[in-house]
Short mmCIF file of C-alpha atoms in Angstrom, two decimals:
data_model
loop_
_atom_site.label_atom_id
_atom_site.label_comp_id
_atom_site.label_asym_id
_atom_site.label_seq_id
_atom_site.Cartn_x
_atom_site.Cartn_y
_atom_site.Cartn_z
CA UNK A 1 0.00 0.00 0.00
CA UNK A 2 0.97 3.05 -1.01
CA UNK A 3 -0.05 6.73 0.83
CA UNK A 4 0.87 10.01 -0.99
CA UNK A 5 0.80 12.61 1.55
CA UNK A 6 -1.48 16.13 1.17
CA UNK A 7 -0.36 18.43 -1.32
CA UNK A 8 -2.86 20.85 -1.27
CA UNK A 9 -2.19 22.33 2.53
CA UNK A 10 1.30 23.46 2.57
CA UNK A 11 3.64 24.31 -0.25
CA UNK A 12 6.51 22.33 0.47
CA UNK A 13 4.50 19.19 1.03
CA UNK A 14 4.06 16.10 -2.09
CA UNK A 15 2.64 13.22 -2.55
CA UNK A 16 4.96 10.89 -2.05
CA UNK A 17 6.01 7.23 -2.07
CA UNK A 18 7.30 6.87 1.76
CA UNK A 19 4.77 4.43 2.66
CA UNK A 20 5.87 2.21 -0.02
CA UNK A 21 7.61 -1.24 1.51
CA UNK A 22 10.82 -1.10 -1.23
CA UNK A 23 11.86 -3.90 0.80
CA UNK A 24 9.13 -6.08 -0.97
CA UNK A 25 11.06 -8.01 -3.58
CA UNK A 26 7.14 -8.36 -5.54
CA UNK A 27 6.64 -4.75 -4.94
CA UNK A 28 9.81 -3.58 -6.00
CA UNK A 29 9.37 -5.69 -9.41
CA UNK A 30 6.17 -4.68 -10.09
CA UNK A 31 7.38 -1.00 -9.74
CA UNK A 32 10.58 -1.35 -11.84
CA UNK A 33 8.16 -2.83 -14.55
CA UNK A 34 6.28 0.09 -14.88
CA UNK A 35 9.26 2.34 -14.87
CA UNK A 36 11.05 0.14 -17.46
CA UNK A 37 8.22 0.66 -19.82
CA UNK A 38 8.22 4.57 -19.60
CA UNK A 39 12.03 4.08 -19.42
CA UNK A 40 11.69 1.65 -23.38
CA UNK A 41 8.78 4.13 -24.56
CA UNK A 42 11.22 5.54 -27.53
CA UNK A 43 12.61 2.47 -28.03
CA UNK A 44 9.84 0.34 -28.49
CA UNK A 45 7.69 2.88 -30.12
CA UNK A 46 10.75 3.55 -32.64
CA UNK A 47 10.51 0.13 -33.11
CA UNK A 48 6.87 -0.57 -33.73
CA UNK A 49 5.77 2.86 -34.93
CA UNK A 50 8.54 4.04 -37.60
CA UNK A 51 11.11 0.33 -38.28
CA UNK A 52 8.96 -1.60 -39.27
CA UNK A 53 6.98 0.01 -41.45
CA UNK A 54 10.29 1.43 -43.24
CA UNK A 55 11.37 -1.84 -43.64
CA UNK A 56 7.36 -2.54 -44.91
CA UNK A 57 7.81 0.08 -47.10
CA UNK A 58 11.30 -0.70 -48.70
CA UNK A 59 10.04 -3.96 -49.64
CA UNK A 60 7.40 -2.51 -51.90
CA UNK A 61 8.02 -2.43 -55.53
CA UNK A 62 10.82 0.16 -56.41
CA UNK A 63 8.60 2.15 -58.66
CA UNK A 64 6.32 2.04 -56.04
CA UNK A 65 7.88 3.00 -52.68
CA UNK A 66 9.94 5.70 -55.17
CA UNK A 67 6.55 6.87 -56.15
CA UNK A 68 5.44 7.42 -52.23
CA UNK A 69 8.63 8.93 -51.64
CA UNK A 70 7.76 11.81 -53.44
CA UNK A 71 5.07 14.75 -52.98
CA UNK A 72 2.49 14.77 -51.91
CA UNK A 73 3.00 12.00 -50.26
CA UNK A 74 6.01 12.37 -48.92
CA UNK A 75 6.49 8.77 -46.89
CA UNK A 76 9.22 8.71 -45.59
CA UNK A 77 9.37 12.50 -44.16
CA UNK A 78 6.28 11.49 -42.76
CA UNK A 79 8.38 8.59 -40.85
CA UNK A 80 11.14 11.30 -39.46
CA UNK A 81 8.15 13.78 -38.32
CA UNK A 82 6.73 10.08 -36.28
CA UNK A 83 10.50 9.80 -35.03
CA UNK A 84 10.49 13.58 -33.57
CA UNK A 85 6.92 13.51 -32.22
CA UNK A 86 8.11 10.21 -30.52
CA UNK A 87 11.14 11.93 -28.51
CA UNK A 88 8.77 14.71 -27.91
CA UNK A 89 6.82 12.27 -26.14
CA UNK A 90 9.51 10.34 -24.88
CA UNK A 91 10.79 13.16 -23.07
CA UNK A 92 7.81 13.39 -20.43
CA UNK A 93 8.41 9.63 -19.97
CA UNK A 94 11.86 9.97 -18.78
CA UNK A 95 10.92 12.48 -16.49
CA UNK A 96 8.14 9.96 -15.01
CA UNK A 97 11.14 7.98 -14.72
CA UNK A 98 13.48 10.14 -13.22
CA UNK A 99 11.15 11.72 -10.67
CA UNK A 100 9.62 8.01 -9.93
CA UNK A 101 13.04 6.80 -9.18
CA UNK A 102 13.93 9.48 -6.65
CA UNK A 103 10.41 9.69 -5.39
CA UNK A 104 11.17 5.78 -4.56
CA UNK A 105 14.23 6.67 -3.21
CA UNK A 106 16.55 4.38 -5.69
CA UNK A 107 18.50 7.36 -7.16
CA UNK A 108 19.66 10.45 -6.83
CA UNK A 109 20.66 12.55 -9.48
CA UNK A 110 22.45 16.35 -10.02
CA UNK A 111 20.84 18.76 -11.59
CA UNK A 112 19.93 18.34 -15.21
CA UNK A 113 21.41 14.88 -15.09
CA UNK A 114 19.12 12.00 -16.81
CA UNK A 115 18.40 9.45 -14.20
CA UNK A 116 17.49 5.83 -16.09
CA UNK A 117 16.71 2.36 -14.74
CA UNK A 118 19.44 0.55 -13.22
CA UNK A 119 21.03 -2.01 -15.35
CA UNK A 120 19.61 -5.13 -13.51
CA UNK A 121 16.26 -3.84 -13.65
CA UNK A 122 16.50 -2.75 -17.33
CA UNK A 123 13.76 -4.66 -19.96
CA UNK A 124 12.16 -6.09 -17.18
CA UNK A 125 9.08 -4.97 -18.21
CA UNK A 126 6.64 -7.11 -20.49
CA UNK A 127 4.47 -6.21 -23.77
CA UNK A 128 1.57 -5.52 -21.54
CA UNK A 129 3.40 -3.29 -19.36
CA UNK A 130 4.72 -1.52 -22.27
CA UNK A 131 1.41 -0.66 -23.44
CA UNK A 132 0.00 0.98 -20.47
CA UNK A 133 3.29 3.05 -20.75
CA UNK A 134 1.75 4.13 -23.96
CA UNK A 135 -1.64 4.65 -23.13
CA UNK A 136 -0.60 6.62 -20.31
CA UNK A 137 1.40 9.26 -22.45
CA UNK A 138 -1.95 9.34 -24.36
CA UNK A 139 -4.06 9.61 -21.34
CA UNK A 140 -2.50 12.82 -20.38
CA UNK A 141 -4.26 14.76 -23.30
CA UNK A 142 -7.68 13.77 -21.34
CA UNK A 143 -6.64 14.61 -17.93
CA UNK A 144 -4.14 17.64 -18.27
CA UNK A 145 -5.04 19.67 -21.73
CA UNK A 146 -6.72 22.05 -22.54
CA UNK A 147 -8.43 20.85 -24.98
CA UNK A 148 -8.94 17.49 -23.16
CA UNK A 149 -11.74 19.53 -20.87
CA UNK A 150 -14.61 18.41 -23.32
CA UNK A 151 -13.61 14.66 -22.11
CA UNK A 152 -13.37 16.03 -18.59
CA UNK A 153 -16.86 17.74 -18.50
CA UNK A 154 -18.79 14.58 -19.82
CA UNK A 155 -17.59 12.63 -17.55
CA UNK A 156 -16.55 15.11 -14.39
CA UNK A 157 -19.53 17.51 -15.15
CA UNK A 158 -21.91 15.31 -13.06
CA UNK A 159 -20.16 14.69 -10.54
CA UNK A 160 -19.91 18.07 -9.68
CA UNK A 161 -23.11 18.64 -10.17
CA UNK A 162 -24.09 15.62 -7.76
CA UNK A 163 -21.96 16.94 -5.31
CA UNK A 164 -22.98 20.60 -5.07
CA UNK A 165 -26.34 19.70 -4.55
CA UNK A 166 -25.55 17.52 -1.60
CA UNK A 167 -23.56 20.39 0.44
CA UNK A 168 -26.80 22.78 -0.76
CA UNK A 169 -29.34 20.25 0.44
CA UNK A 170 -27.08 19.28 4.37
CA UNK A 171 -25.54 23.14 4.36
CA UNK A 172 -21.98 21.35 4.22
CA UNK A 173 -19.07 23.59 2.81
CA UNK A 174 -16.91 20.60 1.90
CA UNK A 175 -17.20 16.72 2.21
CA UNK A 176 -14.69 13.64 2.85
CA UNK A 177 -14.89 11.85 -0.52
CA UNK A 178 -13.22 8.91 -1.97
CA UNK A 179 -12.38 8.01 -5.60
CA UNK A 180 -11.56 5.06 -6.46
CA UNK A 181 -9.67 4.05 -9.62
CA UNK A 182 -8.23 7.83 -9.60
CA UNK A 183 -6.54 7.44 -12.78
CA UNK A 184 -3.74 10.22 -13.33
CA UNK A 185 -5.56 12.58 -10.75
CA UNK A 186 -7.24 15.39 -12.34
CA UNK A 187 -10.65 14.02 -10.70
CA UNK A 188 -8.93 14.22 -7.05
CA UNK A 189 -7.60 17.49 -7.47
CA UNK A 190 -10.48 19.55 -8.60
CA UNK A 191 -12.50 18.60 -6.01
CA UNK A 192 -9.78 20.11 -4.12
CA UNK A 193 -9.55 22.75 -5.95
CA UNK A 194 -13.72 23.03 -4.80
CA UNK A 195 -12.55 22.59 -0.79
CA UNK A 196 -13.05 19.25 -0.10
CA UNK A 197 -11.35 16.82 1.64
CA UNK A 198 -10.25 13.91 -1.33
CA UNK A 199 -8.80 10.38 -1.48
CA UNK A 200 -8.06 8.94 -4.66
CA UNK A 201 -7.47 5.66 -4.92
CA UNK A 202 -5.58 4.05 -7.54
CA UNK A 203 -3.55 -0.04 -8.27
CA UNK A 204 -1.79 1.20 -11.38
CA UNK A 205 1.89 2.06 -11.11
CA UNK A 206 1.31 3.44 -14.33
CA UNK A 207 -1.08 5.61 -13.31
CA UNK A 208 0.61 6.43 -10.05
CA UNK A 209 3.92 7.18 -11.21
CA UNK A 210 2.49 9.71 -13.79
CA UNK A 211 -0.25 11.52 -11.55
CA UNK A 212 2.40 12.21 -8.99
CA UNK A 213 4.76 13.71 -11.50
CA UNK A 214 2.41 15.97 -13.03
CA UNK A 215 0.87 17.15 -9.64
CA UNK A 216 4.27 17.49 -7.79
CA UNK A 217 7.32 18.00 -10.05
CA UNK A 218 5.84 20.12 -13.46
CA UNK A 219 7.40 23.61 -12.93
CA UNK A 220 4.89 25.34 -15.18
CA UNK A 221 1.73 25.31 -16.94
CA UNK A 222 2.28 23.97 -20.70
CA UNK A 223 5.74 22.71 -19.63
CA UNK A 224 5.31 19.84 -21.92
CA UNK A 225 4.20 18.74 -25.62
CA UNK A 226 2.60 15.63 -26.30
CA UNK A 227 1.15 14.31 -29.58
CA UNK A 228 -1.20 11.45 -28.82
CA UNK A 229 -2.42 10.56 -32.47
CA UNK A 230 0.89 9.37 -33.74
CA UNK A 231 0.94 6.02 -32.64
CA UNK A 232 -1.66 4.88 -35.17
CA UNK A 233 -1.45 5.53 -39.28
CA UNK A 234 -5.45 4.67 -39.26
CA UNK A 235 -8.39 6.91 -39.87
CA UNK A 236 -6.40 10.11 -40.35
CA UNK A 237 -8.14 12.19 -43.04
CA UNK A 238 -4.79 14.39 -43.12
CA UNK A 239 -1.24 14.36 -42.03
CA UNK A 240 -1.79 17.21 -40.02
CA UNK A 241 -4.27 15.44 -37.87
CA UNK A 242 -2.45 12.92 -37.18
CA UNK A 243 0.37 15.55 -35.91
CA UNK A 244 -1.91 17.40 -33.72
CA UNK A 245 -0.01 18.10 -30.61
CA UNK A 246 -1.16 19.09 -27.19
CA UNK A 247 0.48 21.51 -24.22
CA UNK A 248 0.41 19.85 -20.84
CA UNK A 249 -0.59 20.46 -18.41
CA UNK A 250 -3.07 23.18 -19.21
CA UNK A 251 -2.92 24.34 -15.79
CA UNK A 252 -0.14 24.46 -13.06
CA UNK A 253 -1.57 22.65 -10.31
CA UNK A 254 0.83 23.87 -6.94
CA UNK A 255 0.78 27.64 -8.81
CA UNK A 256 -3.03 26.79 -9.18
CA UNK A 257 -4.07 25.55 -5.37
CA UNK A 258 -1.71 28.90 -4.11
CA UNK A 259 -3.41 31.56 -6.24
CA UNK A 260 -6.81 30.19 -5.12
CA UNK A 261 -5.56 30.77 -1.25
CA UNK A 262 -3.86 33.74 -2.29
CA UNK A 263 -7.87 34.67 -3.23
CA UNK A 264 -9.16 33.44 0.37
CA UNK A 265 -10.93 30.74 -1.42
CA UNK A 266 -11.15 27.49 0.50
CA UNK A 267 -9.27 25.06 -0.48
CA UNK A 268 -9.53 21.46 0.79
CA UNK A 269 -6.92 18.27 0.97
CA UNK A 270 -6.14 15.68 -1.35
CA UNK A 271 -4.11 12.38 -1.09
CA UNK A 272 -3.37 9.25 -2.69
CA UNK A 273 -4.07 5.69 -1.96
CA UNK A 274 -1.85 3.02 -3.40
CA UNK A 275 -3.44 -0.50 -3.22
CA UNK A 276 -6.01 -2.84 -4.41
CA UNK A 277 -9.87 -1.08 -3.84
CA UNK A 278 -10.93 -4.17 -2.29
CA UNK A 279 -8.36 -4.93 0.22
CA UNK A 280 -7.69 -0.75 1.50
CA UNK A 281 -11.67 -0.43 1.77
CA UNK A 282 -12.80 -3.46 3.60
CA UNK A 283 -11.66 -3.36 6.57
CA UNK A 284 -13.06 -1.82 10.37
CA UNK A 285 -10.79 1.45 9.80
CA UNK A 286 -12.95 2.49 6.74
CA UNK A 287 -16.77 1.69 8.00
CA UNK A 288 -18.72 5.15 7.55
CA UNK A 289 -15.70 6.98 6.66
CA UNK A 290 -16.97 9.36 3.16
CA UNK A 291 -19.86 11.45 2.48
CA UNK A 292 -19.71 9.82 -1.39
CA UNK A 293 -17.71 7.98 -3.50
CA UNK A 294 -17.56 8.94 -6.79
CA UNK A 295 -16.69 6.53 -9.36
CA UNK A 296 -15.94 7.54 -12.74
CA UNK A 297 -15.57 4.42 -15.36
CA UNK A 298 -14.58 2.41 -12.27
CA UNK A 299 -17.77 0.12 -11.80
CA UNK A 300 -17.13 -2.16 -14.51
CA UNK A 301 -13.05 -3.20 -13.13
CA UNK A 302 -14.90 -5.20 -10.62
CA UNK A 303 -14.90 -8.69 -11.49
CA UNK A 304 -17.17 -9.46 -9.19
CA UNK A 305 -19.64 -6.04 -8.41
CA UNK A 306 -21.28 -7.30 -5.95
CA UNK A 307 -17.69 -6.85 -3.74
CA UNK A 308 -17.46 -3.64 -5.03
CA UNK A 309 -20.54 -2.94 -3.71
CA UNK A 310 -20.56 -4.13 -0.40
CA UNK A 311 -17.09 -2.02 0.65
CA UNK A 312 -18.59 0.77 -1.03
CA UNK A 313 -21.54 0.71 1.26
CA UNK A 314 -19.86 -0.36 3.93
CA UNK A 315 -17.36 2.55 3.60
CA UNK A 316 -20.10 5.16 2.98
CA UNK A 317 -21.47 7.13 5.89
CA UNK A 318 -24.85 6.68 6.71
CA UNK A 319 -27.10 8.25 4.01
CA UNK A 320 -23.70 8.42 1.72
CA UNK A 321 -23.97 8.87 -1.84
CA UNK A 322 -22.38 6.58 -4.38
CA UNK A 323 -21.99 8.64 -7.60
CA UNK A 324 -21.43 7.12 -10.92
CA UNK A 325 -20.54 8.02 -14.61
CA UNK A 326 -19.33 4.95 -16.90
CA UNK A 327 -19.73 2.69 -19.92
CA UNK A 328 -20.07 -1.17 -18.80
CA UNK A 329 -16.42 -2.57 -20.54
CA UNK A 330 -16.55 -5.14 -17.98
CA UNK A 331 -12.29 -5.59 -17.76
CA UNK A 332 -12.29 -9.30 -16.57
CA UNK A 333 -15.00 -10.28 -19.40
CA UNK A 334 -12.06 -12.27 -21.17
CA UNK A 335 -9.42 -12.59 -18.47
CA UNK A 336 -11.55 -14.59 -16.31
CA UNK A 337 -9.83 -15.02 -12.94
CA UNK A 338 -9.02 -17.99 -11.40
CA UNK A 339 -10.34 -20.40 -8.73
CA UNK A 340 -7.08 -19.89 -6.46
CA UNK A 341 -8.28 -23.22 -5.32
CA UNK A 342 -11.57 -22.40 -4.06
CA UNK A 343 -14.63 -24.04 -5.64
CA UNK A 344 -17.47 -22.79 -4.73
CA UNK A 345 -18.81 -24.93 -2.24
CA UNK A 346 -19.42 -23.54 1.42
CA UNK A 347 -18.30 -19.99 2.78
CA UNK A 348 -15.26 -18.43 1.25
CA UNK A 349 -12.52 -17.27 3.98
CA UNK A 350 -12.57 -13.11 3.43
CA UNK A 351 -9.56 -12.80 5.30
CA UNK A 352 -7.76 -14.31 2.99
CA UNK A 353 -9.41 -12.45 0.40
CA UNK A 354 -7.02 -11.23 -2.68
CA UNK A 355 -9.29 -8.09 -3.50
CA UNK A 356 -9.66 -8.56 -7.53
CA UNK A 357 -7.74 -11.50 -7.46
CA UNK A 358 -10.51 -12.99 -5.70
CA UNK A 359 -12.03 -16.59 -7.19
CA UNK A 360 -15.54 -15.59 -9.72
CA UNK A 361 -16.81 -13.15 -12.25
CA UNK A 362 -19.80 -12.24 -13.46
CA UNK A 363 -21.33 -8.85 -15.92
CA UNK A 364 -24.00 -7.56 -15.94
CA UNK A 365 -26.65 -4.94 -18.18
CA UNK A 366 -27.03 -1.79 -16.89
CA UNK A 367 -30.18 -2.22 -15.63
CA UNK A 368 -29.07 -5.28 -14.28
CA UNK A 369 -26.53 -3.47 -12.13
CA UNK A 370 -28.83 -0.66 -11.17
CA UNK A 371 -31.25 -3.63 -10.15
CA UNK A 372 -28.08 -4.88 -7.88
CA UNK A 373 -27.31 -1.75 -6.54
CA UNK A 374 -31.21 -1.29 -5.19
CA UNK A 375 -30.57 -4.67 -3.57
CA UNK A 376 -27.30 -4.03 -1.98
CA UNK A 377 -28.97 -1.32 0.33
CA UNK A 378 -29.04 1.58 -1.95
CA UNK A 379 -32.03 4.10 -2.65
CA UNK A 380 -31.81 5.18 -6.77
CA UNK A 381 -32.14 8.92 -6.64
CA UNK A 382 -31.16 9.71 -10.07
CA UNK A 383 -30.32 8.04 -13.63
CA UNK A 384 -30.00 8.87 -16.81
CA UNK A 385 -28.72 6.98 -19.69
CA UNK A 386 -26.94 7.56 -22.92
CA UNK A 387 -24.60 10.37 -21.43
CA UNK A 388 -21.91 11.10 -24.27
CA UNK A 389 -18.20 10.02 -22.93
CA UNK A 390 -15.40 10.32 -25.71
CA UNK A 391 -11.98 8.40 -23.71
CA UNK A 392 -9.08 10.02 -25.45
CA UNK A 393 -10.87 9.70 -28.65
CA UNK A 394 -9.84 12.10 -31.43
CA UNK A 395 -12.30 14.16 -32.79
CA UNK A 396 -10.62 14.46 -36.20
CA UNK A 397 -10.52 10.86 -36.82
CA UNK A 398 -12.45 8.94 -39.54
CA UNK A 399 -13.36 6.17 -36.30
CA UNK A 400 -15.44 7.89 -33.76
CA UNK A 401 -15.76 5.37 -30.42
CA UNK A 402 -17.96 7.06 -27.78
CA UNK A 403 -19.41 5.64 -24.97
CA UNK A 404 -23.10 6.11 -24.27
CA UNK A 405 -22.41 6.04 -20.08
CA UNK A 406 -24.62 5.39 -17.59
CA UNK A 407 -24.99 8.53 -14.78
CA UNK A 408 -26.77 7.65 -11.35
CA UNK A 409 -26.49 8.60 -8.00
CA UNK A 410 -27.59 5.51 -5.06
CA UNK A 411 -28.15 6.85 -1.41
CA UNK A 412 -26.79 4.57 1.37
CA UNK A 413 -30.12 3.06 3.26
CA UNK A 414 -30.45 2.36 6.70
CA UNK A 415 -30.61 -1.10 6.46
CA UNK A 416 -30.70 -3.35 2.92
CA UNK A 417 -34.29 -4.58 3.68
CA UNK A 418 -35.39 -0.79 4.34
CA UNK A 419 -36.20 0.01 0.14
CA UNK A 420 -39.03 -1.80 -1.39
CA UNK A 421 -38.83 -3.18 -4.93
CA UNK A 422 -41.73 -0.56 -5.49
CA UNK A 423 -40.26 1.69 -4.48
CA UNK A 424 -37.33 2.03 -6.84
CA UNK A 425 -39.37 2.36 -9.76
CA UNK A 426 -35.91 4.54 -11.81
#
């Protein structure tokens, strides 16, 4: 488990990776495999994005690649632009790298020297790992640009919303809330930003590493370029789509949380929550603990919901709200996980529980999980269906993929027997 302390309260605090057990040999692998993959980003995007498709294109007819080589096509000048736009990228990867590694406290470094993986760590990390790498580069465009917001206000937009209308309705001026699967932390911080007291919540090294380099370690607004479309030659009516790059991120968030104190606004806390949803939330320490969760395309990780479900209400204070914005791409629908020995037959041992890892999985409809979610001992107080979420989709391309998400907000019951099936006519 890891904590990352509050940021938002003093200037010279960060979240950080102290409560990390380095002395772990799993941990510390699973780490170094996620900083190996930002660490091979240029190298394996070199390889997959711009080598092999020269070597593709060499083995064309002569009269043919000779033909491509010219204007207006211009092939393989179109290759070198991929090979720039790929160090542009690969620059804010080494710096996840660098920062992660002293963060972690495995190096040090002097200024403006380039920290990298240590040699006996080095292309440790696996295909799988090296794609999230990748993803996460891309993922930044949603979280931290500017033009990213319209992403951002699908999905964050209600939530807000949600949320103002509880402090109206109990007169509260800020609320403890948790957010689970907090992704690279944009969520988290706004609702800072809006005073209230935050907890993200997030497995992914990936995601971790990034989220704390952006929040703690950027030293200004814009301070890097990204260009998120280059890592696919489909569906690009132009070349200059597919060059399209981004400035991240569109806001400085330390200058950002002191100018809004500066203005006597109030400001609340924020910190992050390394470890698996299941196993931080279950226990005695967490019962009635946040005035809502809010879980933004987070529902459908759970292999089994009906876990999810159960810490989440169990977590909740009384008459807590569970907000939720998401498509239904259940994750485990073809990585079914295992048995780990157990099954089925009689009670299964929770304290040896493995949070996701857990034996069983099962999806659902959507009105099949709002149907669970009445039964789990949660009044519907709002849905709506069909909400328009775009996921770092880009709105140039010839493929449009948009989710049409599911928006609801449950209210914790007394009991689970206290809601009649009538009664929940949404």
């Amino acid at each position: 488990m890891m904590e990352l302390a509050d940021s938002s309260l003093n200037d010279d605090s960060q979240w950080n990776f102290d409560d990390v057990d380095v002395e772990d040999p799993e941990e510390v692998r699973v780490i170094f495999c996620a900083l190996d993959s930002f660490s091979q980003y240029s190298k394996i995007t070199h390889l997959n994005c711009t080598h092999l498709r020269r070597q593709a294109f060499y083995a064309l007819p002569q009269a043919h690649w000779q033909m491509l080589a010219q204007p207006p096509f211009s092939y393989l000048d179109v290759l070198d632009r991929v090979d720039a736009a790929i160090e542009t990228n690969a620059e804010l990867a080494r710096n996840i790298v660098k920062f992660g590694l002293q963060s972690f406290g495995f190096a040090e470094s002097a200024p403006g020297e380039q920290l990298t993986v240590p040699e006996e760590w080095s292309g440790i990390s696996k295909p799988n790992d090296t794609d999230k790498a990748r993803s996460t580069v891309r993922q930044f465009y949603r979280d931290w640009s500017a033009e990213g917001a319209v992403e951002r206000d699908a999905c964050y937009g209600p939530i807000y919303s949600a949320l103002d209308a509880e402090k109206t309705t109990h007169g509260k001026q800020s609320m403890e809330i948790l957010v689970p699967g907090a992704g690279l932390g944009r969520l988290v911080f706004e609702l800072c930003r809006m005073g209230h007291l935050v907890e993200g919540n997030e497995i992914s090294y990936h995601q971790l590493l990034a989220s704390s380099y952006i929040l703690n370690h950027t030293e200004t607004a814009g301070q890097h370029t990204i260009y998120p479309w280059i890592h696919s030659f489909s569906n690009h009516r132009n070349r200059d789509n597919q060059f399209r790059s981004y400035k991240i991120p569109d806001i400085h968030p330390q200058t950002t949380l002191t100018e809004s104190r500066i203005a006597e606004q109030v400001v609340g806390s924020m910190q992050m929550i390394a470890a698996d949803f299941l196993c931080q939330y279950g226990d005695d320490e967490h019962i009635d603990t946040y005035d809502a969760v809010a879980a933004v395309f987070f529902l459908d990780t759970a292999p089994n919901l009906i876990r999810y479900l159960e810490v989440i209400r169990s977590c909740l204070k009384p008459g807590g709200i569970l907000i939720n914005v998401g498509p239904l791409l259940w994750h485990w629908e073809n990585h079914v996980p295992g048995h780990n020995g157990y099954d089925g037959d009689g009670d299964y041992d929770e304290s040896k529980s493995q949070g996701i890892g857990d034996p069983g999985s099962f999806e659902l409809t959507d009105d099949e999980v709002v149907e669970l979610v009445k039964r789990m001992g949660f009044r519907i107080e709002k849905r709506e269906s069909g909400l328009r979420a775009p996921y770092v989709q880009d709105d140039q391309s010839m493929l449009q993929t948009v989710y049409n998400a599911s928006y609801w907000i449950a209210r914790k019951t007394e009991t689970w027997s206290d809601i009649s099936p009538e009664s929940q006519s949404l």
